[in-house]
PDB file of C-alpha atoms in Angstrom:
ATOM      1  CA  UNK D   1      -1.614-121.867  32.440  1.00 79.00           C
ATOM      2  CA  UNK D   2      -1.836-118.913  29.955  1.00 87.00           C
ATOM      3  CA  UNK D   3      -1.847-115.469  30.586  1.00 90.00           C
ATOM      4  CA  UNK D   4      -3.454-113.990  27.449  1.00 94.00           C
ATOM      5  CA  UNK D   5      -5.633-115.631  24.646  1.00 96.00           C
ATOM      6  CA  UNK D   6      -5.415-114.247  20.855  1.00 97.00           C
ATOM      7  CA  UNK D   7      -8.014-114.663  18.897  1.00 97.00           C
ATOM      8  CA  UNK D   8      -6.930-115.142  15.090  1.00 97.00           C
ATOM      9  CA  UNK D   9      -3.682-116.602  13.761  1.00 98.00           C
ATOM     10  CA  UNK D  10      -3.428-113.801  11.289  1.00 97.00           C
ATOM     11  CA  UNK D  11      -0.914-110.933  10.613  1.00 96.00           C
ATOM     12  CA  UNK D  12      -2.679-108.831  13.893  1.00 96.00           C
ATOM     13  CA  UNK D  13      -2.874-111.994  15.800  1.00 97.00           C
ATOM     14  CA  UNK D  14       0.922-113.412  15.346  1.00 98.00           C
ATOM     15  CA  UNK D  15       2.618-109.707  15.678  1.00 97.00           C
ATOM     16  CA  UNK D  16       0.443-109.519  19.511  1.00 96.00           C
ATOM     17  CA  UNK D  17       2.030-112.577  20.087  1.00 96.00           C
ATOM     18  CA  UNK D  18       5.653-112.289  19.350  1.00 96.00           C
ATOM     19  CA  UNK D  19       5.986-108.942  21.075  1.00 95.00           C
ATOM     20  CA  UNK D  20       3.690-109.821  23.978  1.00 94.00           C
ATOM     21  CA  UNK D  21       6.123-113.195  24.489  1.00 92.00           C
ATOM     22  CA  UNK D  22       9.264-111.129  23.823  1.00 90.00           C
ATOM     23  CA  UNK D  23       8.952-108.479  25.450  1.00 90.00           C
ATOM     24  CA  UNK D  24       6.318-109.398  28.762  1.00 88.00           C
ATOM     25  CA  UNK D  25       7.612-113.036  28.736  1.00 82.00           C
ATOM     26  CA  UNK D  26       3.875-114.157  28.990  1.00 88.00           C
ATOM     27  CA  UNK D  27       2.195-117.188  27.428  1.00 92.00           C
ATOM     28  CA  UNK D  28      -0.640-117.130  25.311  1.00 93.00           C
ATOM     29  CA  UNK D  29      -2.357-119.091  23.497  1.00 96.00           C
ATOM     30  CA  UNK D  30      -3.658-118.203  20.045  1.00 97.00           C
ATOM     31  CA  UNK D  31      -6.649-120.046  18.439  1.00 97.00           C
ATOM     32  CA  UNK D  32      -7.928-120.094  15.069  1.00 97.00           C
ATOM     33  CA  UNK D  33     -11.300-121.092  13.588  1.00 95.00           C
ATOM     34  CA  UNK D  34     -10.035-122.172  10.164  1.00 96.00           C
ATOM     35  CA  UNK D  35      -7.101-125.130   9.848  1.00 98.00           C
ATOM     36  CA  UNK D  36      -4.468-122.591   8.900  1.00 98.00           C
ATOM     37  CA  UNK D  37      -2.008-120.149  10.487  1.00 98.00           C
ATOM     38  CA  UNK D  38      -2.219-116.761   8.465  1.00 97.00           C
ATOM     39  CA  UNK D  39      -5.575-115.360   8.254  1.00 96.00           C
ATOM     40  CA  UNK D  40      -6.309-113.759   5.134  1.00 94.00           C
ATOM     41  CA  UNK D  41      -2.215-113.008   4.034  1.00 96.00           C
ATOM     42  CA  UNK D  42      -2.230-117.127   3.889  1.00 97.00           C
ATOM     43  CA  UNK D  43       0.136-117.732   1.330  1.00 98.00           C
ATOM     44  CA  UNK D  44       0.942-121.318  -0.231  1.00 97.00           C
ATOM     45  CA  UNK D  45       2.674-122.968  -3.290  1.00 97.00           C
ATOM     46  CA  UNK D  46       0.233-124.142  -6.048  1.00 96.00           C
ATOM     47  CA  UNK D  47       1.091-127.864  -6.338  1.00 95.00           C
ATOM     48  CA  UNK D  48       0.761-127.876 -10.370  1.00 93.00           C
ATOM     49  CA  UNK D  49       2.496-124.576 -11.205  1.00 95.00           C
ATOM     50  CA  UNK D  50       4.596-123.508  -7.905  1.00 96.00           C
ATOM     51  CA  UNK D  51       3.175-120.390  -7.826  1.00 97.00           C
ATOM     52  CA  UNK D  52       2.675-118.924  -4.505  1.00 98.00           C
ATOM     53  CA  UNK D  53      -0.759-117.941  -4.614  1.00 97.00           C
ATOM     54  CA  UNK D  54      -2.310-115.349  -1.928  1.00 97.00           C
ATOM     55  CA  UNK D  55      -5.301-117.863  -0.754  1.00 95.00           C
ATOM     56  CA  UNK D  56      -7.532-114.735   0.183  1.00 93.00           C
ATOM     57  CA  UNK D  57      -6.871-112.056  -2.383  1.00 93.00           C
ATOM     58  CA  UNK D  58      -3.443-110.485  -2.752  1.00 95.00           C
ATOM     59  CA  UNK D  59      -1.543-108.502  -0.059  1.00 96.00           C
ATOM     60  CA  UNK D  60       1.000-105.955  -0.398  1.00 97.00           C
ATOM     61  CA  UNK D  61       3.222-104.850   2.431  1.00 98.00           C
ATOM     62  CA  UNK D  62       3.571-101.121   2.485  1.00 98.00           C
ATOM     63  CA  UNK D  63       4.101 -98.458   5.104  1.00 98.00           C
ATOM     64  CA  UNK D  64       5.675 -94.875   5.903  1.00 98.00           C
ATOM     65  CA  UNK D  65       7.548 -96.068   8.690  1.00 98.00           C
ATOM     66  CA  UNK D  66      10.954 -97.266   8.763  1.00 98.00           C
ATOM     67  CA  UNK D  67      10.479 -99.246  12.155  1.00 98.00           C
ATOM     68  CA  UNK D  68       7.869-101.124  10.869  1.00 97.00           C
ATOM     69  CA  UNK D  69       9.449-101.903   7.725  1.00 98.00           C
ATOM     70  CA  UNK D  70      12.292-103.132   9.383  1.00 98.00           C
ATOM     71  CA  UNK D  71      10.153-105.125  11.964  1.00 98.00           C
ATOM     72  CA  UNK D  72       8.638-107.551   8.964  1.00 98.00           C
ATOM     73  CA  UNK D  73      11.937-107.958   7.469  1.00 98.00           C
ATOM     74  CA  UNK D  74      13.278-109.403  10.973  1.00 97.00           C
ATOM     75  CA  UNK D  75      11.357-112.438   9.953  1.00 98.00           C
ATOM     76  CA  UNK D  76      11.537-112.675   6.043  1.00 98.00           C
ATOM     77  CA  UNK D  77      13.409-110.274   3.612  1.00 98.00           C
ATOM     78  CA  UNK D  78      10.359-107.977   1.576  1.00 98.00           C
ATOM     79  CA  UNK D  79      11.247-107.912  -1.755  1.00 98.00           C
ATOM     80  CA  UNK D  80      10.578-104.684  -3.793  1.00 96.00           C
ATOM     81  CA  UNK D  81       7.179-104.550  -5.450  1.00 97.00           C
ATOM     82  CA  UNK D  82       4.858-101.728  -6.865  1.00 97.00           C
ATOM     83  CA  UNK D  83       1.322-102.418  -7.490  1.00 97.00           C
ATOM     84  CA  UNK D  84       0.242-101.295 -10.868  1.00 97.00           C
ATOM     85  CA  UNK D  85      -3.102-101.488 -11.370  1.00 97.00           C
ATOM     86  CA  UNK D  86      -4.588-101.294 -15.057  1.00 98.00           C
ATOM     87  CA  UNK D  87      -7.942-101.340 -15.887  1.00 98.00           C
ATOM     88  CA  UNK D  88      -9.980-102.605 -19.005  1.00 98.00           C
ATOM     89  CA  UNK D  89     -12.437-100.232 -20.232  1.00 98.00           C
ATOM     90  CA  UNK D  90     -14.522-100.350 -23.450  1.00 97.00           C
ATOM     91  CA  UNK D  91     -11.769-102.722 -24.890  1.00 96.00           C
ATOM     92  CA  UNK D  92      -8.954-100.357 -23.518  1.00 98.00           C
ATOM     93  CA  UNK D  93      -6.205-101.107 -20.937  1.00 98.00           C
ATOM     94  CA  UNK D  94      -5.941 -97.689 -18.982  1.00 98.00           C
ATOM     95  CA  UNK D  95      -3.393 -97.145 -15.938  1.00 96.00           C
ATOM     96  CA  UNK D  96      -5.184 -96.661 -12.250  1.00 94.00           C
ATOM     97  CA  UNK D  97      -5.989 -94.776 -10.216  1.00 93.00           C
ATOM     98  CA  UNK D  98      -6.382 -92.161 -12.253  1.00 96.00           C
ATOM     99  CA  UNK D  99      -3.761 -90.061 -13.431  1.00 97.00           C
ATOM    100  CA  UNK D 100      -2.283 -88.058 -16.278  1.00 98.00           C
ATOM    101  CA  UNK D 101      -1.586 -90.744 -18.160  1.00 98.00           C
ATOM    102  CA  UNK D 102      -5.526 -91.989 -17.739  1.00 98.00           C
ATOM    103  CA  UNK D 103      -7.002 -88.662 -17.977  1.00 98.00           C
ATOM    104  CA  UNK D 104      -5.071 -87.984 -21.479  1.00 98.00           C
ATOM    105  CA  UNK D 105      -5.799 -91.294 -22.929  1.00 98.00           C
ATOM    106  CA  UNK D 106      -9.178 -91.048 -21.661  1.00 98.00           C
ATOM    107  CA  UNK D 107      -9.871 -87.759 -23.547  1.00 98.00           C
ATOM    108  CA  UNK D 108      -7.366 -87.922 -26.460  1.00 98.00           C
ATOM    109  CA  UNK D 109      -5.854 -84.989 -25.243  1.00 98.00           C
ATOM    110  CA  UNK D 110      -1.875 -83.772 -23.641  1.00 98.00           C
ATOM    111  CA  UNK D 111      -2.300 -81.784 -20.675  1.00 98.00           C
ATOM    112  CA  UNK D 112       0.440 -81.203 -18.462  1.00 98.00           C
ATOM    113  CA  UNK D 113      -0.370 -81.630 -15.098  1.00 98.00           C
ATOM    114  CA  UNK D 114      -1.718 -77.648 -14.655  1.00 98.00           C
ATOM    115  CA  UNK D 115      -3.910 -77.740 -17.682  1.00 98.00           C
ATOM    116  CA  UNK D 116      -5.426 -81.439 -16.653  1.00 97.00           C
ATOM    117  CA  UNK D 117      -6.026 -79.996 -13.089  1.00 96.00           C
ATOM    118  CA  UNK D 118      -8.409 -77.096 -14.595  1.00 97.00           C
ATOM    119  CA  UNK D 119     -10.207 -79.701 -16.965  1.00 97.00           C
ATOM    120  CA  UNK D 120     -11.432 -81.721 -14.424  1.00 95.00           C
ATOM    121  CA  UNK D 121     -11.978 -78.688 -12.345  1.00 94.00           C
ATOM    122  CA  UNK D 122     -13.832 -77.935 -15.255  1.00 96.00           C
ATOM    123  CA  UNK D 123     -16.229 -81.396 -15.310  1.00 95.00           C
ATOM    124  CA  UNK D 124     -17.293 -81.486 -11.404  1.00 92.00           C
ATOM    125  CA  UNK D 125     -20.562 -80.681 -10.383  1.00 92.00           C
ATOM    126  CA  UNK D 126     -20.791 -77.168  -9.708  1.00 92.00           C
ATOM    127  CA  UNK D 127     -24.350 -78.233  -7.734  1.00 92.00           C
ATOM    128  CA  UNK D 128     -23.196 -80.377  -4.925  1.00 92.00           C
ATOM    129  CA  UNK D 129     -21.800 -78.668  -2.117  1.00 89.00           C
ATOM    130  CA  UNK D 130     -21.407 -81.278   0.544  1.00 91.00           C
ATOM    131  CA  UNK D 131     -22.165 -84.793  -1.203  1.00 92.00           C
ATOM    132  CA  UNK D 132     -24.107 -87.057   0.635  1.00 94.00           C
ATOM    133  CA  UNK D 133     -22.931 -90.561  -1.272  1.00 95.00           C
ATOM    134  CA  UNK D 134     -20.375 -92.181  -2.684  1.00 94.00           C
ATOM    135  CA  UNK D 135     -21.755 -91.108  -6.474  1.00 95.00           C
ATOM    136  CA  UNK D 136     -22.332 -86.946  -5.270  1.00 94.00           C
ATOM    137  CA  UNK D 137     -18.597 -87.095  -4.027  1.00 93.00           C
ATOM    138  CA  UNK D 138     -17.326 -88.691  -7.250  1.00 94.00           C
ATOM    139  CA  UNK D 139     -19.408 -86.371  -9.903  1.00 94.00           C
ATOM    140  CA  UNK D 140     -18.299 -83.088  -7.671  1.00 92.00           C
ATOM    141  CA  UNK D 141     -14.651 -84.499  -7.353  1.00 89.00           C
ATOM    142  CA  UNK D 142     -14.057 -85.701 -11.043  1.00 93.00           C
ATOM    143  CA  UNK D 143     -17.090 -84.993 -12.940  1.00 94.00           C
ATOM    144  CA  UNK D 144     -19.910 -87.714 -14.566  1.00 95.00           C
ATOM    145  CA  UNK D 145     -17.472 -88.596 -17.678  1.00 96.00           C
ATOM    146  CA  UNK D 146     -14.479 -90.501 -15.310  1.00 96.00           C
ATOM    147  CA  UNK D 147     -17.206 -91.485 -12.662  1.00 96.00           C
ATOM    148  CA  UNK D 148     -19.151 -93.624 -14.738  1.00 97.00           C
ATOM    149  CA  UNK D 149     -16.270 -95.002 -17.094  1.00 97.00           C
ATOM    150  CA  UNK D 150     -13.764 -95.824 -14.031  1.00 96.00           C
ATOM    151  CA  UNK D 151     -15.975 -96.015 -10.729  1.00 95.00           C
ATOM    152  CA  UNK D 152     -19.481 -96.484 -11.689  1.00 97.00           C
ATOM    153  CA  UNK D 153     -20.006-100.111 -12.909  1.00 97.00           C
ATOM    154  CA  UNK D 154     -16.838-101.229 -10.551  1.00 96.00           C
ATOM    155  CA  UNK D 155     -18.255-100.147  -7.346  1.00 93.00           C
ATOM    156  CA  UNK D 156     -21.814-101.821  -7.895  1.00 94.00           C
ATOM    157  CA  UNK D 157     -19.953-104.848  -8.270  1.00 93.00           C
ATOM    158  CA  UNK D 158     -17.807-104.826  -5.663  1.00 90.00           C
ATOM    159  CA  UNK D 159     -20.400-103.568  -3.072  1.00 89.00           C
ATOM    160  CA  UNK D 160     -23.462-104.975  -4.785  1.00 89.00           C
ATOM    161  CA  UNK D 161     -25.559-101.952  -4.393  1.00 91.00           C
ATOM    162  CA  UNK D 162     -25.789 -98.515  -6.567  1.00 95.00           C
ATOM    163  CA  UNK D 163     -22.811 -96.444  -5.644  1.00 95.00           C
ATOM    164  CA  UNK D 164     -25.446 -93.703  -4.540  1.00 95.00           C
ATOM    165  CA  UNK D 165     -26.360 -95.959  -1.054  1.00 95.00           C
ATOM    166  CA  UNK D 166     -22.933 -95.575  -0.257  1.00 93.00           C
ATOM    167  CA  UNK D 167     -21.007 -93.029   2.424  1.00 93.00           C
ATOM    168  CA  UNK D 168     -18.642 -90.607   0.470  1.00 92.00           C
ATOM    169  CA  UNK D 169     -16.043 -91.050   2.697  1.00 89.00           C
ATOM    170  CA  UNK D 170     -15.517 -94.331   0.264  1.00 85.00           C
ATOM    171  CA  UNK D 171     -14.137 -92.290  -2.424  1.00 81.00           C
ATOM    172  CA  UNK D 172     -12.254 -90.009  -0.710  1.00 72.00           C
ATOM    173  CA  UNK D 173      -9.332 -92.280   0.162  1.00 61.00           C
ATOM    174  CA  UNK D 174      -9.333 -93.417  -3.840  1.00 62.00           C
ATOM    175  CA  UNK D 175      -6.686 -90.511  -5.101  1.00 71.00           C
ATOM    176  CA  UNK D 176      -6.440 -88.849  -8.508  1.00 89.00           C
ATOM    177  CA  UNK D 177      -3.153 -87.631  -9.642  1.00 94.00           C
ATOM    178  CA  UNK D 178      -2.032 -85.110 -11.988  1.00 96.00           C
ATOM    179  CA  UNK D 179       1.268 -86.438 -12.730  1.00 97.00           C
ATOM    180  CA  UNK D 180       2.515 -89.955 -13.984  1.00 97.00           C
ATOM    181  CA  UNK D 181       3.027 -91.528 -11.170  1.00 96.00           C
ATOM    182  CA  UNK D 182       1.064 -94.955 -11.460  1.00 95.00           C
ATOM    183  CA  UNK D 183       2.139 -96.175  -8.134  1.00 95.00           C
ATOM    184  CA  UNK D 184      -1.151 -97.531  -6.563  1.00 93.00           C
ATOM    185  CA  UNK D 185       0.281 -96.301  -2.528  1.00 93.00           C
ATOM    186  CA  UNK D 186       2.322 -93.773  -1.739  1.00 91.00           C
ATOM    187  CA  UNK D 187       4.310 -95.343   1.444  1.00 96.00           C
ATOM    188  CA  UNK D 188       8.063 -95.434   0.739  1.00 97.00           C
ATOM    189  CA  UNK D 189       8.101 -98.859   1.951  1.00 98.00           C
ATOM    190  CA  UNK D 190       6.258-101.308  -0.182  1.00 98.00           C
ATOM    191  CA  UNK D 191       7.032-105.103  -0.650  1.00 98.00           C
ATOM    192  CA  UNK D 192       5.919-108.760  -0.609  1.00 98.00           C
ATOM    193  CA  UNK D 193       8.080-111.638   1.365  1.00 98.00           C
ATOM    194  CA  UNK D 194       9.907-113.601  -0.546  1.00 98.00           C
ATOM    195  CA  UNK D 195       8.940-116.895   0.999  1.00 98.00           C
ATOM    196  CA  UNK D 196       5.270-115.794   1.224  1.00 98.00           C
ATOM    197  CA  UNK D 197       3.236-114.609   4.630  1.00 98.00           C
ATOM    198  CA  UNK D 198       2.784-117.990   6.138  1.00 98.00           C
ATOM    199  CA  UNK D 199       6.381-117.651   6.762  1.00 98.00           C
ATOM    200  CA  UNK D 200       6.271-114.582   8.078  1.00 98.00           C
ATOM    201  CA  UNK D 201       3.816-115.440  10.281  1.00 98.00           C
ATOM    202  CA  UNK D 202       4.771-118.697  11.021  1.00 98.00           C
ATOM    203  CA  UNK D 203       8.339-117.041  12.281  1.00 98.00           C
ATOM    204  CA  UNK D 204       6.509-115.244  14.247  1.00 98.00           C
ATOM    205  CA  UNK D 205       4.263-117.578  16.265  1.00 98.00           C
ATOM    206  CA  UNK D 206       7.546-119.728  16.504  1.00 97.00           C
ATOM    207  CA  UNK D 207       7.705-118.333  20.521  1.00 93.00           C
ATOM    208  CA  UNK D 208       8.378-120.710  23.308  1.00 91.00           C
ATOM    209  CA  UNK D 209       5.490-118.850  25.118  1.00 93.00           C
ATOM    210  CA  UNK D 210       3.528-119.170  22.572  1.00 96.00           C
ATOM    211  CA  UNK D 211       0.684-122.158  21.943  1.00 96.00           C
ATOM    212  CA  UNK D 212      -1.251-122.124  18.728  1.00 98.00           C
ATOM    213  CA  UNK D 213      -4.365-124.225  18.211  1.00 97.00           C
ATOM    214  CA  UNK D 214      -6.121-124.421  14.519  1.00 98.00           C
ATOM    215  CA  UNK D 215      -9.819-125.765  14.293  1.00 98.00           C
ATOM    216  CA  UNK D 216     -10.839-123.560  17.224  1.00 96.00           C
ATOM    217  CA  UNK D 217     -13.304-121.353  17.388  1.00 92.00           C
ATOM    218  CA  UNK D 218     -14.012-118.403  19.926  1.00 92.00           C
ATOM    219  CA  UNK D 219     -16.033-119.120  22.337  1.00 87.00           C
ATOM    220  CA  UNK D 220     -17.103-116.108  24.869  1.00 82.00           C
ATOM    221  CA  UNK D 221     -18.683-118.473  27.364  1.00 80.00           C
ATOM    222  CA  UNK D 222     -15.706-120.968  27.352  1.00 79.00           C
ATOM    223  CA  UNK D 223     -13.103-118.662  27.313  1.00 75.00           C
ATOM    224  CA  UNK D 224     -13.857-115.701  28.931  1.00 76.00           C
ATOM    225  CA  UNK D 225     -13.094-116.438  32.329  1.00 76.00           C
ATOM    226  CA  UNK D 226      -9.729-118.586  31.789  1.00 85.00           C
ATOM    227  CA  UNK D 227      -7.569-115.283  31.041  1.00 91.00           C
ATOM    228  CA  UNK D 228      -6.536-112.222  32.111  1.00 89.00           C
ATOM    229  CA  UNK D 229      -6.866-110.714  29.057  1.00 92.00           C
ATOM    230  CA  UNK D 230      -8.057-111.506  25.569  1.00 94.00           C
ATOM    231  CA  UNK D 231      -7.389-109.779  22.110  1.00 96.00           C
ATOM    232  CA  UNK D 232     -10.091-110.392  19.521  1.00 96.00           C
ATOM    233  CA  UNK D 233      -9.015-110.182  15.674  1.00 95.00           C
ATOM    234  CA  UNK D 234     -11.299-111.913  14.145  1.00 90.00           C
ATOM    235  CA  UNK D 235     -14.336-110.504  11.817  1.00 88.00           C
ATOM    236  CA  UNK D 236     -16.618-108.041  13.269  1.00 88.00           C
ATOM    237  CA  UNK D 237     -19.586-109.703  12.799  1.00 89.00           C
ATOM    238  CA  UNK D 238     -18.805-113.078  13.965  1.00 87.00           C
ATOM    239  CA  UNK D 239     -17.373-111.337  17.413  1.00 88.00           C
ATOM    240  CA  UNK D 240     -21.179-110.828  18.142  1.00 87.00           C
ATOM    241  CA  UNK D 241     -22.175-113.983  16.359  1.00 86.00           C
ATOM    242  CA  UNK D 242     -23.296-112.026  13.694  1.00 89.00           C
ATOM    243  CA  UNK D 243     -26.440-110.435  15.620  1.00 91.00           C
ATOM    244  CA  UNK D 244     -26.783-107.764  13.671  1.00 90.00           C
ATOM    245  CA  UNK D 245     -26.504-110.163  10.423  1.00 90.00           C
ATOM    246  CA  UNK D 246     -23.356-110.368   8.138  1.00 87.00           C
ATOM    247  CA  UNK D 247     -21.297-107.454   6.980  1.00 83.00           C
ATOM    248  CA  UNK D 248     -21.918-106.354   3.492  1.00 74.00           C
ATOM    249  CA  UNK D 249     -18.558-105.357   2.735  1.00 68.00           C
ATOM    250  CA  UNK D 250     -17.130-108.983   3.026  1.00 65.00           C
ATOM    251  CA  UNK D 251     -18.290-110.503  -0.323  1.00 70.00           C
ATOM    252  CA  UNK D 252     -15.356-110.832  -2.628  1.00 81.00           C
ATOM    253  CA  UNK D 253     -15.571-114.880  -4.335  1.00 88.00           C
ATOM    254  CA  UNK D 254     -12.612-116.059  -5.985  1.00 92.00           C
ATOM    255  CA  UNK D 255     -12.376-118.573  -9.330  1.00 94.00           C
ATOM    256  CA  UNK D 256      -9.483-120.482 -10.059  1.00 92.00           C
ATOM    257  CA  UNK D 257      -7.875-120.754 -13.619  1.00 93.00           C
ATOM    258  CA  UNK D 258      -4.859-122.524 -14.819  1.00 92.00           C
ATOM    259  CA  UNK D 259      -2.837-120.804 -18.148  1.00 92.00           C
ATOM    260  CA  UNK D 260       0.132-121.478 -20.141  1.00 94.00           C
ATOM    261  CA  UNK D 261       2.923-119.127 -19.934  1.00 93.00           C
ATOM    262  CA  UNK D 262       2.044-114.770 -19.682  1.00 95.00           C
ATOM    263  CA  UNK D 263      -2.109-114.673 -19.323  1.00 96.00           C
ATOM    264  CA  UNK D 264      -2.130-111.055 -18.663  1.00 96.00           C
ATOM    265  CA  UNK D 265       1.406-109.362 -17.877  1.00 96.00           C
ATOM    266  CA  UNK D 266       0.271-107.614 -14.754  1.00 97.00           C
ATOM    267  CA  UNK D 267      -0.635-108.869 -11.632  1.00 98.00           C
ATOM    268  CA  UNK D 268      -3.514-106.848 -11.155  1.00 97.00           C
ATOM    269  CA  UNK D 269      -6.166-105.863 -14.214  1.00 98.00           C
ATOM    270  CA  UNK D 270      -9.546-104.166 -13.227  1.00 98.00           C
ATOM    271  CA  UNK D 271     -12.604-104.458 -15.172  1.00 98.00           C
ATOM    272  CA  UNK D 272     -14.580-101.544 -14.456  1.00 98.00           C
ATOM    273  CA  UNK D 273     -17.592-101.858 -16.691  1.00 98.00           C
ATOM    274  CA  UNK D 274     -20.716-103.349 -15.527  1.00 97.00           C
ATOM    275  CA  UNK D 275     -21.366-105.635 -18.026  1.00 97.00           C
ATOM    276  CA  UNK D 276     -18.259-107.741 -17.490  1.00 97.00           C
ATOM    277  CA  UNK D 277     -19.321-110.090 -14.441  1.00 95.00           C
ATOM    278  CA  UNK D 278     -16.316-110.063 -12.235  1.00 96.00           C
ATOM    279  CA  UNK D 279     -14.484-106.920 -10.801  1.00 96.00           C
ATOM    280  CA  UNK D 280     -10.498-107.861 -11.648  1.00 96.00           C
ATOM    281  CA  UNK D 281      -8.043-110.687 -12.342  1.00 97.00           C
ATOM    282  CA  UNK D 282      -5.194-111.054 -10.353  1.00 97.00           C
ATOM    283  CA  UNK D 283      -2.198-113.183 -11.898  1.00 97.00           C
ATOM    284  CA  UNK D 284      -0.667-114.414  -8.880  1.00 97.00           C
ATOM    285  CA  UNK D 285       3.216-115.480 -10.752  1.00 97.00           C
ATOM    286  CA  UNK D 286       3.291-111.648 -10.835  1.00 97.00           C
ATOM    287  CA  UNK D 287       3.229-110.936  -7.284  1.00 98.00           C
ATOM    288  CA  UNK D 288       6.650-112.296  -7.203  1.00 97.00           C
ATOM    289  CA  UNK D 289       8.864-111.151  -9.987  1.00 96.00           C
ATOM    290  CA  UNK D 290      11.436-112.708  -8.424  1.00 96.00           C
ATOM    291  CA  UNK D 291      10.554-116.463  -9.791  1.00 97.00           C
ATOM    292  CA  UNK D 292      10.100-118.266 -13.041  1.00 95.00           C
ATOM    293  CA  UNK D 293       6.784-119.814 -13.865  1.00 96.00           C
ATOM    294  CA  UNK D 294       5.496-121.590 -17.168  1.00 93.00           C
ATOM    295  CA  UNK D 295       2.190-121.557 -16.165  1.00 91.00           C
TER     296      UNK D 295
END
């Protein structure tokens, strides 16, 4: 009856199934563990406020390429958004990642962007010539003074180790700019939808090819045989049945909190020092500019 199985009703899964049906006229059918469509981009309306809230953590759409961009937008328009992060250190609000602004504030100082470049130059280790961990890559890329103020106490959080039993390859995609550019990616595309990405998605499992069953878990010895092909885009771990235990890297625990009108006038605040107990709040009205919320 089918011709392909997808495994995951996320972003991955729906986009393998829209093309596949358009463009192969195949069926498929496209299962899903959890009782929702949308994976982790599930998007709904909170019932007392209205705000659409991103269930899993916020997402924001961006790429470098037009095609893609205008892909997405086939299905729901992508409103402009830029992701400015701040971060709350020792009682200040500084702007990440790192940049001019952050590195002045940080040191009282007003470099331009040549002078700022040779101060930090200035800080790295001189001692570590090929860094083994995430902590030897930070102290040789921005010195001890911004690692342990900005990356230090944020990292052992979020991975729940020292920073030092990390790779380095971590850190290297985390950029430091020497201009004012606060932009946290540097795609030219960069957006949220403005009905939220259960539309999307739903839009895009909306195929006459295409079956979609919630509540349904992979199962290799059930479903191996029944198709001539299957794509997998589920968690690593639970693809092997988590054999080799759980991944560390998926540990991220949300708390819900209700507020009256502006709680924090950013979507996105980090809190980088170690003695706060949670890594960031995210203020979910904020993630669409586009609507009015009291609370």
């Amino acid at each position: 009856m089918y011709d392909y199985l997808i495994v995951g009703a996320g972003f991955s899964g729906a986009a393998l199934a829209e093309r596949l049906s358009r463009n192969l006229k195949c069926r498929m059918l496209v299962i899903d563990a959890r009782n929702h469509i949308g994976g982790n981009c599930r998007t709904e309306r909170d019932e007392s406020t209205g705000v659409m809230i991103h269930k899993y953590g916020p997402h924001i759409f961006h790429t470098d390429k037009k095609e893609i961009w205008d892909y997405v937008n086939q299905f729901d328009r992508f409103m402009p958004f830029i992701n400015r992060v701040k971060a709350v250190h020792n009682g200040e609000v500084y702007s990440l990642p790192v940049n001019l602004h952050t590195i002045n504030q940080f040191f009282r100082r007003s470099f331009t962007p040549g002078e700022a470049q040779e101060f930090i130059r200035s800080l790295s280790a001189k001692d570590i010539a090929e860094p083994k961990n995430f902590e030897e890559q930070a102290l040789k890329f921005i010195g001890r003074e911004l690692y342990e103020s900005f990356f230090y106490g944020y990292t052992k959080k979020q991975w729940g180790c020292e920073p030092r039993e990390l790779p380095a390859s971590i850190l290297k995609r985390l950029p430091v700019r020497f201009n004012y550019n606060d932009n946290y990616y540097d795609h030219p595309y960069q957006g949220i939808p403005q009905n939220g990405y259960t539309y999307v998605i739903e839009k895009m499992l909306a195929q006459p090819q295409v079956e979609v069953r919630l509540n349904t878990p992979f199962n290799p010895n059930e479903h191996v045989q029944k198709f001539r092909h299957i794509f997998f885009t589920g968690a690593l771990d639970s693809f092997f049945n988590f054999k080799y235990g759980r991944l560390s890297y998926r540990t991220i625990f949300f708390e819900r909190h209700e507020a009256a009108g502006d709680y924090q006038g950013n979507a996105v605040i980090n809190y980088v020092d170690e003695t706060v107990p949670f890594t960031r709040i995210h203020e979910h009205k904020h993630f669409a500019p586009w609507e009015q919320h009291e609370r």
